[in-house]
Amino acid sequence: MDNISLKDHLLQLEEELLKPDVRTSPEELSKRLADDFFEFGSSGNIFYKQDCIGEGGIGVRNMTLHDFEIHPLSEGVVLTTYRLFDETKMVHTLRSSIWKRVNDVWQMFFHQGTPSSRPYIPKEDTNYHG
């Protein structure tokens, strides 16, 4: 898989994790999260896979993803970075995930959300000096 299609594939997986039907489904979450998955949440809490696949899943919110990039770390391991706007909580965060390929399936191994005081501004805005 070349970088362009890998980037598209990982973006699709990240976007799927924002959908209510995936976020509330233990089966869907279990497929996407590696068995050794853990997260440093924007709340300051640490979560593990078993915390995410319980009743109610990881909660439903209206979120939009921006500035998605991939950073290959090794064969079968990729860091993704992006900005997320949680329209439900009116909160901006910086996000990073580590995805690993397990038996030819990409699964999220690690995720981190870091609160950001800066709102998302499209890269085309030449007055923005991030």
Short mmCIF file of C-alpha atoms in Angstrom, two decimals, residues 12-63:
data_model
loop_
_atom_site.label_atom_id
_atom_site.label_comp_id
_atom_site.label_asym_id
_atom_site.label_seq_id
_atom_site.Cartn_x
_atom_site.Cartn_y
_atom_site.Cartn_z
CA GLN A 12 -11.12 6.55 6.99
CA LEU A 13 -10.45 4.47 10.12
CA GLU A 14 -10.05 7.60 12.28
CA GLU A 15 -13.28 9.05 10.85
CA GLU A 16 -15.13 5.79 11.48
CA LEU A 17 -14.18 6.08 15.15
CA LEU A 18 -16.09 9.38 15.24
CA LYS A 19 -19.36 7.81 14.05
CA PRO A 20 -22.02 7.07 16.68
CA ASP A 21 -22.71 3.54 15.38
CA VAL A 22 -19.03 2.63 15.82
CA ARG A 23 -18.49 4.55 19.09
CA THR A 24 -21.37 2.70 20.78
CA SER A 25 -20.69 -0.79 19.39
CA PRO A 26 -18.44 -3.10 21.44
CA GLU A 27 -18.02 -5.31 18.35
CA GLU A 28 -16.97 -2.45 16.05
CA LEU A 29 -14.65 -0.93 18.65
CA SER A 30 -13.12 -4.32 19.38
CA LYS A 31 -12.25 -4.74 15.68
CA ARG A 32 -10.58 -1.32 15.47
CA LEU A 33 -8.71 -1.27 18.78
CA ALA A 34 -5.71 -3.52 19.35
CA ASP A 35 -5.91 -5.83 22.35
CA ASP A 36 -3.15 -3.81 24.05
CA PHE A 37 -4.75 -0.43 23.19
CA PHE A 38 -4.48 2.46 25.66
CA GLU A 39 -5.29 6.15 25.54
CA PHE A 40 -4.15 9.27 27.34
CA GLY A 41 -7.45 11.13 27.16
CA SER A 42 -7.89 14.88 26.87
CA SER A 43 -9.63 14.56 30.26
CA GLY A 44 -6.32 13.54 31.82
CA ASN A 45 -7.53 9.97 32.35
CA ILE A 46 -5.94 6.79 31.01
CA PHE A 47 -8.22 4.32 29.23
CA TYR A 48 -7.63 0.75 28.07
CA LYS A 49 -9.47 -1.33 25.50
CA GLN A 50 -11.67 -2.96 28.13
CA ASP A 51 -12.77 0.53 29.28
CA CYS A 52 -13.83 1.42 25.73
CA ILE A 53 -15.78 -1.66 24.69
CA GLY A 54 -18.16 -1.74 27.66
CA GLU A 55 -21.79 -0.68 27.64
CA GLY A 56 -22.21 2.65 25.88
CA GLY A 57 -18.80 2.43 24.22
CA ILE A 58 -16.84 5.65 24.06
CA GLY A 59 -19.78 8.06 23.94
CA VAL A 60 -21.50 9.93 21.15
CA ARG A 61 -20.39 13.41 20.16
CA ASN A 62 -20.49 15.54 17.03
CA MET A 63 -16.83 15.97 16.01
#
